[in-house]
Amino acid sequence: MDGTHRRAKLARSRLYLVLEAQPHGRDPSALLDAALRGGVDIVQLRDKQLPDDELVRAAEPFRRLCDAHGALFVLNDRPDLVERCGADGVHVGRGDTPLADARRVVGADRIVGLSATTPEELAGDPDYFGVGAIYGTPTKPESDAGGLALVRAARDTLRIPWFAIGGIDAETIADVAGSGAYGVAIVRAVRDANNPEGAARELRAQLTASRAVVTRGEEVLLPQIDWLFGAWAPGRRPVAPHTHAAHTDVFYVLGGTMEFRVGDGTVRVPAGSCVAAPPLLVHGFRNPGDEDARFLNLHAPGVWARGQNHGLPPELYDTFGADRASTRPRPIVSATGDGDRLTKEHRLALVKVQQPDLDVLEYFVDGEYDGAGAHVHLRHADCFHVLEGELELVADGETVHAEAGTSVVIPPGVVHAFTSVGRARFLNVHAPSCGFAEYLRQVDAGDDVDPAVYDVVELNHA
């Protein structure tokens, strides 16, 4: 398996299991098989007491069963044994092998994870972070519990995969997920369960999707983006001015008219318009018309909806009053037909929003538009909403015919391709941006572009 495939699997991973070589003194095979059937995506072998040769032998069932279930196998703090154990990578703590040394030893094709126990340690360039302990845990008694504040700090800081760890089980996972965790790492909740498969399945159900989601108005919540639909009736109470400190709030008006308070001004916009409030810009909205206003509402990264759905106080899902606002950020207002125009034969793309948190583009294509062949993004979600006509998308080998009113939300790590079926108009959203609009701009100009710089990995198969 090469580095792209490993990192694609990592991007889609949500449930991470840490085990010793012989849980409860037994062969781990049955436990591993059950946990992987239940939805575990990554398994780490952590056994600091075993001599080298015994650790290599202990790794055999881990490697074999992870291969059988398409999961990643990670070794704890032994980069020097990753090759012998057939591991996909290594995880190191702050007091273990330095990150740079671990990456040099395992090579570019294998993944390296790093522990972070405080907000200050959420720095560096591993492939993923293990964040915690969140709650006190006997498996790491030396770790102080960071609580849900540490989950929120990771949510607001990190733009790569990360897994909350420490005391997470069926009783606590809803709070951790509601606070915005990308994924969770567990030990006792599965290892000590009477039904490890059922325990893993219950935990996995609390976490966000890792497959492409097709929706016609239902919300889709990913770590990278909240994909929400709204309707506001005439005369309904306006949304009061508020701010977000760590994410961008975007509205694309699908029908009717909306009026936005953005910063010091007010703007009234019709269908086809897009309004974005960057972090710390005060904003609110109302329906000034005499018909329902319908809109697509995007929060990027996806820090808002899970917290609201879980019933947290607004400040815990990054929502504050107007007093938190700054005068420095500027609103983005793109009226119907407006936007930087990127053109090539059979396609016009209007750049409606270009921000680090997300790029929003509106495409107009004809029946000869060739779309994009099989590719994958490792660090950002690729999302589509069909406004007119029809798109044909292939994600994970499954074909989707998306007609007007249909959204297809594709998480990082999912191989996909798309083209139009005749004339079509659609939105394409990349969250976080990873410079996608700039990438398209350079491609249209005929520049020599390395797609990987913009998190576009082109493949020869879907």
Coordinates of C-alpha atoms in Angstrom, one line a residue:
M1 CA 0.0 0.0 0.0
D2 CA 1.5 3.4 -1.0
G3 CA 1.3 6.6 1.0
T4 CA -1.7 8.0 -0.9
H5 CA -3.8 5.0 -0.1
R6 CA -2.8 5.0 3.5
R7 CA -3.5 8.7 4.0
A8 CA -6.8 8.3 2.2
K9 CA -7.8 5.5 4.7
L10 CA -6.6 7.8 7.5
A11 CA -8.7 10.7 6.3
R12 CA -11.8 8.4 6.4
S13 CA -11.0 6.9 9.8
R14 CA -13.2 7.8 12.8
L15 CA -12.7 4.9 15.3
Y16 CA -9.3 4.0 16.6
L17 CA -8.6 1.0 18.9
V18 CA -5.5 0.7 21.0
L19 CA -4.6 -2.8 22.3
E20 CA -1.8 -4.6 24.0
A21 CA -0.3 -7.7 22.5
Q22 CA -2.5 -10.1 24.5
P23 CA -5.6 -8.4 25.9
H24 CA -6.5 -10.1 29.2
G25 CA -3.7 -12.5 28.6
R26 CA -5.4 -14.0 25.5
D27 CA -4.7 -14.2 21.8
P28 CA -6.1 -11.0 20.3
S29 CA -7.5 -12.5 17.1
A30 CA -11.1 -12.9 18.1
L31 CA -11.3 -9.5 19.7
L32 CA -9.6 -7.8 16.8
D33 CA -12.0 -9.5 14.3
A34 CA -15.0 -8.5 16.2
A35 CA -13.9 -4.9 16.7
L36 CA -13.0 -4.5 13.1
R37 CA -16.4 -5.9 12.0
G38 CA -18.0 -3.3 14.3
G39 CA -16.3 -0.4 12.5
V40 CA -12.9 0.1 13.9
D41 CA -10.8 1.9 11.2
I42 CA -7.3 1.9 12.9
V43 CA -5.7 -0.5 15.4
Q44 CA -2.6 0.4 17.4
L45 CA -0.5 -2.2 19.0
R46 CA 0.9 -0.7 22.2
D47 CA 3.0 -2.9 24.4
K48 CA 6.1 -1.3 25.7
Q49 CA 7.3 -4.3 27.7
L50 CA 7.9 -6.8 24.9
P51 CA 11.4 -7.5 23.5
D52 CA 11.8 -6.8 19.8
D53 CA 11.3 -10.3 18.5
E54 CA 8.3 -10.9 20.6
L55 CA 6.7 -7.6 19.5
V56 CA 7.3 -8.6 15.8
R57 CA 5.6 -12.0 16.5
A58 CA 2.7 -10.3 18.4
A59 CA 2.1 -8.0 15.4
E60 CA 1.2 -10.8 13.1
P61 CA -2.5 -11.1 13.9
F62 CA -2.8 -7.4 14.0
R63 CA -1.4 -7.1 10.5
R64 CA -3.4 -10.0 9.2
L65 CA -6.8 -8.9 10.5
C66 CA -6.3 -5.3 9.6
D67 CA -5.5 -6.4 6.1
A68 CA -8.6 -8.6 6.0
H69 CA -10.9 -5.7 7.0
G70 CA -9.2 -2.9 5.1
A71 CA -8.1 -1.1 8.3
L72 CA -4.8 0.6 9.2
F73 CA -2.3 -1.0 11.6
V74 CA -0.1 1.3 13.7
L75 CA 2.7 0.5 16.0
N76 CA 3.3 2.4 19.2
D77 CA 6.7 4.2 19.5
R78 CA 8.8 1.7 17.6
P79 CA 9.5 3.3 14.2
D80 CA 12.5 1.0 13.9
L81 CA 10.2 -2.1 13.9
V82 CA 7.5 -0.8 11.6
E83 CA 8.9 -2.5 8.5
R84 CA 9.4 -5.9 10.3
C85 CA 5.9 -5.7 11.8
G86 CA 4.3 -4.8 8.4
A87 CA 2.7 -1.8 10.1
D88 CA 1.2 1.1 8.1
G89 CA 2.8 3.6 10.5
V90 CA 3.9 4.6 14.0
H91 CA 2.5 6.6 16.8
V92 CA 4.8 8.6 19.0
G93 CA 4.3 10.5 22.3
R94 CA 5.9 13.7 23.3
G95 CA 8.5 11.8 25.3
D96 CA 9.1 9.1 22.7
T97 CA 11.0 9.2 19.4
P98 CA 11.0 12.8 18.0
L99 CA 8.5 13.2 15.2
A100 CA 11.1 14.1 12.6
D101 CA 13.2 11.1 13.5
A102 CA 10.2 8.8 13.3
R103 CA 9.2 10.1 9.9
R104 CA 12.8 9.6 8.6
V105 CA 12.9 6.0 9.9
V106 CA 9.5 4.9 8.5
G107 CA 9.7 6.7 5.2
A108 CA 7.3 8.9 3.3
D109 CA 4.8 6.2 2.4
R110 CA 3.9 5.4 6.0
I111 CA 1.9 7.5 8.5
V112 CA 3.1 9.1 11.7
G113 CA 0.9 10.1 14.6
L114 CA 1.7 12.4 17.4
S115 CA 0.2 12.8 20.9
A116 CA -1.0 16.2 22.2
T117 CA -2.0 16.5 25.8
T118 CA -2.6 20.3 25.9
P119 CA -3.8 23.0 23.4
E120 CA -0.2 24.2 23.2
E121 CA 0.9 20.8 21.9
L122 CA -1.5 21.0 18.9
A123 CA 1.3 21.9 16.6
G124 CA 3.7 20.1 14.2
D125 CA 3.2 18.2 11.0
P126 CA 2.2 14.6 11.8
D127 CA -0.3 12.8 9.7
Y128 CA -2.7 12.8 12.6
F129 CA -2.9 13.7 16.3
G130 CA -4.0 11.7 19.3
V131 CA -5.5 14.3 21.6
G132 CA -5.9 13.7 25.3
A133 CA -6.4 12.4 27.8
I134 CA -9.9 13.9 27.6
Y135 CA -11.1 12.1 30.8
G136 CA -9.1 10.3 33.4
T137 CA -8.1 6.8 32.5
P138 CA -6.2 4.0 34.2
T139 CA -4.4 3.1 30.9
K140 CA -2.5 6.4 31.2
P141 CA -2.7 7.5 34.8
E142 CA 0.1 10.0 34.3
S143 CA -1.9 12.1 31.9
D144 CA -4.0 15.0 33.3
A145 CA -7.5 15.1 31.9
G146 CA -8.0 18.0 29.4
G147 CA -11.8 17.6 29.3
L148 CA -14.0 18.8 26.5
A149 CA -12.2 22.1 26.4
L150 CA -9.3 20.2 24.8
V151 CA -11.6 18.6 22.3
R152 CA -12.9 22.1 21.3
A153 CA -9.3 23.4 21.1
A154 CA -8.4 20.6 18.7
R155 CA -11.6 21.2 16.7
D156 CA -10.8 24.9 16.3
T157 CA -7.1 24.4 15.6
L158 CA -6.5 21.2 13.6
R159 CA -7.2 20.7 9.9
I160 CA -5.8 17.1 9.7
P161 CA -7.2 13.9 11.2
W162 CA -7.2 13.7 15.0
F163 CA -8.6 11.3 17.6
A164 CA -9.8 12.2 21.1
I165 CA -8.5 9.7 23.6
G166 CA -8.9 9.0 27.3
G167 CA -11.9 7.6 29.1
I168 CA -14.2 7.7 26.1
D169 CA -16.9 5.1 26.2
A170 CA -20.6 4.6 25.4
E171 CA -21.5 7.1 28.2
T172 CA -19.1 9.9 27.2
I173 CA -18.8 9.7 23.4
A174 CA -21.9 11.8 22.7
D175 CA -20.4 14.7 24.5
V176 CA -17.0 14.2 22.7
A177 CA -18.7 13.9 19.3
G178 CA -21.0 16.9 20.0
S179 CA -18.0 19.0 20.9
G180 CA -16.6 18.4 17.4
A181 CA -14.2 15.4 17.6
Y182 CA -12.9 14.3 14.2
G183 CA -12.7 10.7 15.6
V184 CA -12.1 8.9 18.9
A185 CA -9.5 6.4 20.2
I186 CA -10.7 3.8 22.7
V187 CA -9.2 1.0 24.8
R188 CA -11.5 -0.4 27.5
A189 CA -14.8 0.5 25.8
V190 CA -14.2 -2.2 23.2
R191 CA -11.5 -4.4 24.8
D192 CA -13.5 -5.0 28.0
A193 CA -16.9 -5.2 26.4
N194 CA -19.0 -8.4 26.5
N195 CA -19.8 -7.8 22.9
P196 CA -16.8 -6.0 21.2
E197 CA -18.5 -5.8 17.8
G198 CA -21.6 -4.3 19.2
A199 CA -19.7 -1.9 21.3
A200 CA -17.6 -0.7 18.4
R201 CA -20.7 -0.4 16.2
E202 CA -22.4 1.7 18.9
L203 CA -19.4 4.0 19.2
R204 CA -19.0 4.4 15.4
A205 CA -22.6 5.4 15.0
Q206 CA -22.0 8.5 17.1
L207 CA -19.3 9.8 14.7
T208 CA -19.5 11.6 11.3
A209 CA -19.8 10.0 7.9
S210 CA -16.8 8.8 6.0
R211 CA -18.6 7.8 2.8
A212 CA -20.1 10.0 0.1
V213 CA -23.6 11.2 1.2
V214 CA -26.4 11.9 -1.2
T215 CA -29.1 14.2 0.1
R216 CA -32.1 16.2 -1.0
G217 CA -32.4 18.6 1.9
E218 CA -31.2 16.6 4.8
E219 CA -28.2 17.9 6.8
V220 CA -24.7 16.4 6.3
L221 CA -22.2 16.9 9.1
L222 CA -18.5 16.4 8.5
P223 CA -15.5 17.7 10.5
Q224 CA -14.7 19.9 7.4
I225 CA -18.2 21.3 6.9
D226 CA -21.8 21.5 8.1
W227 CA -24.0 21.2 5.0
L228 CA -27.4 22.5 6.0
F229 CA -30.6 23.6 4.3
G230 CA -32.9 26.3 5.6
A231 CA -36.2 27.9 4.9
W232 CA -37.3 31.2 6.4
A233 CA -41.0 32.2 6.2
P234 CA -42.1 35.8 5.7
G235 CA -42.4 37.5 9.1
R236 CA -40.4 34.9 10.9
R237 CA -38.3 36.4 13.6
P238 CA -34.8 37.4 12.3
V239 CA -31.6 35.7 13.4
A240 CA -30.0 38.2 15.7
P241 CA -26.5 39.5 14.9
H242 CA -23.8 37.1 16.1
T243 CA -20.3 36.0 15.4
H244 CA -18.2 32.9 15.1
A245 CA -14.6 33.0 16.2
A246 CA -13.2 29.9 14.4
H247 CA -15.3 29.2 11.3
T248 CA -16.8 30.8 8.2
D249 CA -20.6 31.0 7.8
V250 CA -21.9 31.0 4.2
F251 CA -25.4 31.3 2.7
Y252 CA -26.3 30.6 -0.9
V253 CA -29.9 31.7 -1.6
L254 CA -31.8 29.0 -3.5
G255 CA -35.2 30.8 -3.6
G256 CA -36.9 34.0 -2.5
T257 CA -35.1 37.1 -1.0
M258 CA -32.9 37.4 2.1
E259 CA -31.6 40.4 3.9
F260 CA -28.3 40.2 5.8
R261 CA -26.7 42.3 8.4
V262 CA -23.0 41.9 7.7
G263 CA -20.5 44.0 9.6
D264 CA -21.7 47.6 9.6
G265 CA -24.0 47.3 6.6
T266 CA -27.1 45.6 5.3
V267 CA -27.6 43.9 2.0
R268 CA -30.7 42.4 0.4
V269 CA -30.1 39.7 -2.2
P270 CA -32.2 37.4 -4.5
A271 CA -31.8 33.8 -5.4
G272 CA -28.5 32.9 -6.9
S273 CA -26.6 35.2 -4.5
C274 CA -24.0 34.1 -2.0
V275 CA -23.1 35.8 1.3
A276 CA -20.2 34.8 3.5
A277 CA -19.2 35.9 7.0
P278 CA -15.6 35.1 7.9
P279 CA -14.6 34.5 11.5
L280 CA -15.4 37.4 13.9
L281 CA -17.6 39.3 11.4
V282 CA -21.0 40.1 13.0
H283 CA -23.9 38.9 10.9
G284 CA -27.6 38.1 11.0
F285 CA -30.4 37.7 8.6
R286 CA -34.2 37.9 7.9
N287 CA -36.7 37.3 5.2
P288 CA -37.9 40.7 3.9
G289 CA -40.1 39.2 1.2
D290 CA -43.6 37.8 0.8
E291 CA -42.5 34.2 0.0
D292 CA -40.4 31.6 1.8
A293 CA -36.6 32.2 1.5
R294 CA -34.7 28.9 0.9
F295 CA -31.0 28.7 1.3
L296 CA -28.0 26.4 1.6
N297 CA -26.1 27.2 4.8
L298 CA -22.5 26.1 5.1
H299 CA -20.3 26.2 8.3
A300 CA -16.7 25.5 7.6
P301 CA -15.1 23.8 9.3
G302 CA -18.0 21.8 10.7
V303 CA -18.0 23.1 14.3
W304 CA -21.5 24.4 14.6
A305 CA -24.3 21.9 14.0
R306 CA -23.1 19.0 16.1
G307 CA -22.8 21.2 19.1
Q308 CA -26.2 22.8 18.5
N309 CA -27.9 19.4 17.9
H310 CA -26.3 18.1 21.2
G311 CA -27.8 21.0 23.1
L312 CA -24.6 22.7 24.1
P313 CA -24.6 26.4 25.0
P314 CA -23.9 28.5 21.9
E315 CA -20.3 29.5 23.0
L316 CA -19.4 25.9 23.0
Y317 CA -20.2 25.5 19.3
D318 CA -18.4 28.7 18.4
T319 CA -21.3 31.1 18.5
F320 CA -21.1 34.4 20.3
G321 CA -22.8 37.8 20.5
A322 CA -22.1 40.9 18.5
D323 CA -19.8 42.1 21.2
R324 CA -17.2 39.5 20.2
A325 CA -17.1 41.0 16.7
S326 CA -14.0 42.5 15.0
T327 CA -14.0 45.4 12.5
R328 CA -11.2 43.8 10.6
P329 CA -12.9 41.0 8.6
R330 CA -14.9 42.1 5.5
P331 CA -18.1 40.4 4.3
I332 CA -18.2 38.6 1.0
V333 CA -21.3 39.3 -1.1
S334 CA -21.6 37.8 -4.6
A335 CA -24.8 38.7 -6.4
T336 CA -26.5 36.5 -9.0
G337 CA -24.1 36.0 -11.9
D338 CA -21.2 37.6 -10.0
G339 CA -17.8 36.2 -9.2
D340 CA -14.3 35.8 -10.7
R341 CA -14.9 34.1 -14.0
L342 CA -12.8 31.0 -14.7
T343 CA -13.4 29.7 -18.2
K344 CA -12.5 26.8 -20.4
E345 CA -14.2 25.2 -23.3
H346 CA -17.7 23.9 -22.3
R347 CA -17.4 25.3 -18.7
L348 CA -17.7 28.6 -16.9
A349 CA -16.9 28.7 -13.1
L350 CA -17.8 31.7 -11.0
V351 CA -15.8 32.0 -7.8
K352 CA -18.4 33.0 -5.2
V353 CA -16.3 32.6 -2.1
Q354 CA -12.5 32.2 -1.8
Q355 CA -11.5 31.8 1.9
P356 CA -9.1 29.5 3.7
D357 CA -12.0 27.7 5.3
L358 CA -13.7 27.0 2.0
D359 CA -14.0 27.9 -1.7
V360 CA -17.5 28.1 -3.3
L361 CA -17.8 28.0 -7.1
E362 CA -20.8 28.0 -9.3
Y363 CA -20.4 26.1 -12.6
F364 CA -22.3 26.5 -15.9
V365 CA -21.5 23.6 -18.2
D366 CA -22.8 22.2 -21.5
G367 CA -23.3 18.6 -22.6
E368 CA -19.7 18.2 -23.8
Y369 CA -18.1 19.2 -20.5
D370 CA -15.7 16.4 -19.5
G371 CA -15.8 17.0 -15.7
A372 CA -13.0 15.4 -13.6
G373 CA -11.6 11.9 -13.8
A374 CA -10.9 9.7 -10.8
H375 CA -9.2 11.6 -8.0
V376 CA -9.0 11.9 -4.3
H377 CA -8.5 14.7 -1.8
L378 CA -6.7 13.8 1.4
R379 CA -7.3 17.0 3.4
H380 CA -10.6 18.5 2.3
A381 CA -14.2 17.6 1.4
D382 CA -15.5 18.0 -2.1
C383 CA -19.2 18.9 -2.2
F384 CA -21.8 19.4 -5.0
H385 CA -25.3 20.8 -5.2
V386 CA -27.1 20.6 -8.5
L387 CA -29.1 23.8 -9.3
E388 CA -30.2 22.9 -12.8
G389 CA -29.7 19.8 -15.0
E390 CA -28.0 16.6 -13.9
L391 CA -24.6 15.4 -12.8
E392 CA -23.2 11.9 -12.9
L393 CA -20.8 11.2 -10.1
V394 CA -18.9 8.1 -9.2
A395 CA -17.8 7.7 -5.6
D396 CA -16.3 4.6 -4.1
G397 CA -17.2 2.9 -7.4
E398 CA -20.9 3.7 -7.0
T399 CA -22.6 5.8 -9.7
V400 CA -25.0 8.6 -8.6
H401 CA -27.3 10.5 -11.0
A402 CA -27.8 13.8 -9.2
E403 CA -30.7 15.9 -10.5
A404 CA -31.6 19.4 -9.6
G405 CA -32.0 19.8 -5.8
T406 CA -29.6 17.0 -5.0
S407 CA -26.4 17.4 -3.0
V408 CA -23.5 15.0 -3.0
V409 CA -21.1 15.5 -0.1
I410 CA -17.8 13.7 -0.4
P411 CA -15.5 13.4 2.6
P412 CA -11.7 13.4 2.3
G413 CA -10.2 10.1 1.3
V414 CA -13.1 9.1 -1.0
V415 CA -12.1 8.4 -4.6
H416 CA -14.6 10.1 -7.0
A417 CA -15.2 11.4 -10.5
F418 CA -17.9 13.4 -12.1
T419 CA -19.3 14.8 -15.4
S420 CA -22.5 16.5 -16.5
V421 CA -25.5 14.9 -18.3
G422 CA -26.3 17.7 -20.8
R423 CA -26.4 21.3 -19.7
A424 CA -26.1 21.8 -16.0
R425 CA -25.6 24.5 -13.3
F426 CA -24.2 23.4 -9.9
L427 CA -22.3 24.5 -6.9
N428 CA -18.9 23.0 -6.0
V429 CA -17.6 23.6 -2.5
H430 CA -14.1 22.6 -1.3
A431 CA -13.7 22.7 2.5
P432 CA -11.1 23.7 3.6
S433 CA -10.1 25.5 0.5
C434 CA -6.6 24.0 0.0
G435 CA -6.4 26.6 -2.7
F436 CA -8.8 24.9 -5.1
A437 CA -10.0 28.1 -6.9
E438 CA -6.4 29.2 -7.4
Y439 CA -5.6 25.7 -8.7
L440 CA -8.4 25.9 -11.3
R441 CA -7.3 29.4 -12.2
Q442 CA -3.8 28.2 -13.0
V443 CA -5.1 25.2 -14.9
D444 CA -7.3 27.4 -17.1
A445 CA -4.3 29.7 -17.7
G446 CA -2.3 26.7 -19.0
D447 CA 0.3 26.9 -16.2
D448 CA 2.4 23.9 -15.2
V449 CA 0.7 23.0 -12.0
D450 CA 1.4 20.2 -9.5
P451 CA -2.1 19.1 -8.4
A452 CA -0.8 17.6 -5.1
V453 CA 0.1 21.1 -3.9
Y454 CA -3.6 21.8 -3.9
D455 CA -4.7 18.5 -2.4
V456 CA -5.7 17.0 -5.7
V457 CA -4.4 13.5 -6.3
E458 CA -5.3 12.2 -9.7
L459 CA -5.7 8.5 -10.1
N460 CA -6.0 6.1 -13.0
H461 CA -9.0 4.2 -11.7
A462 CA -12.2 5.0 -9.7

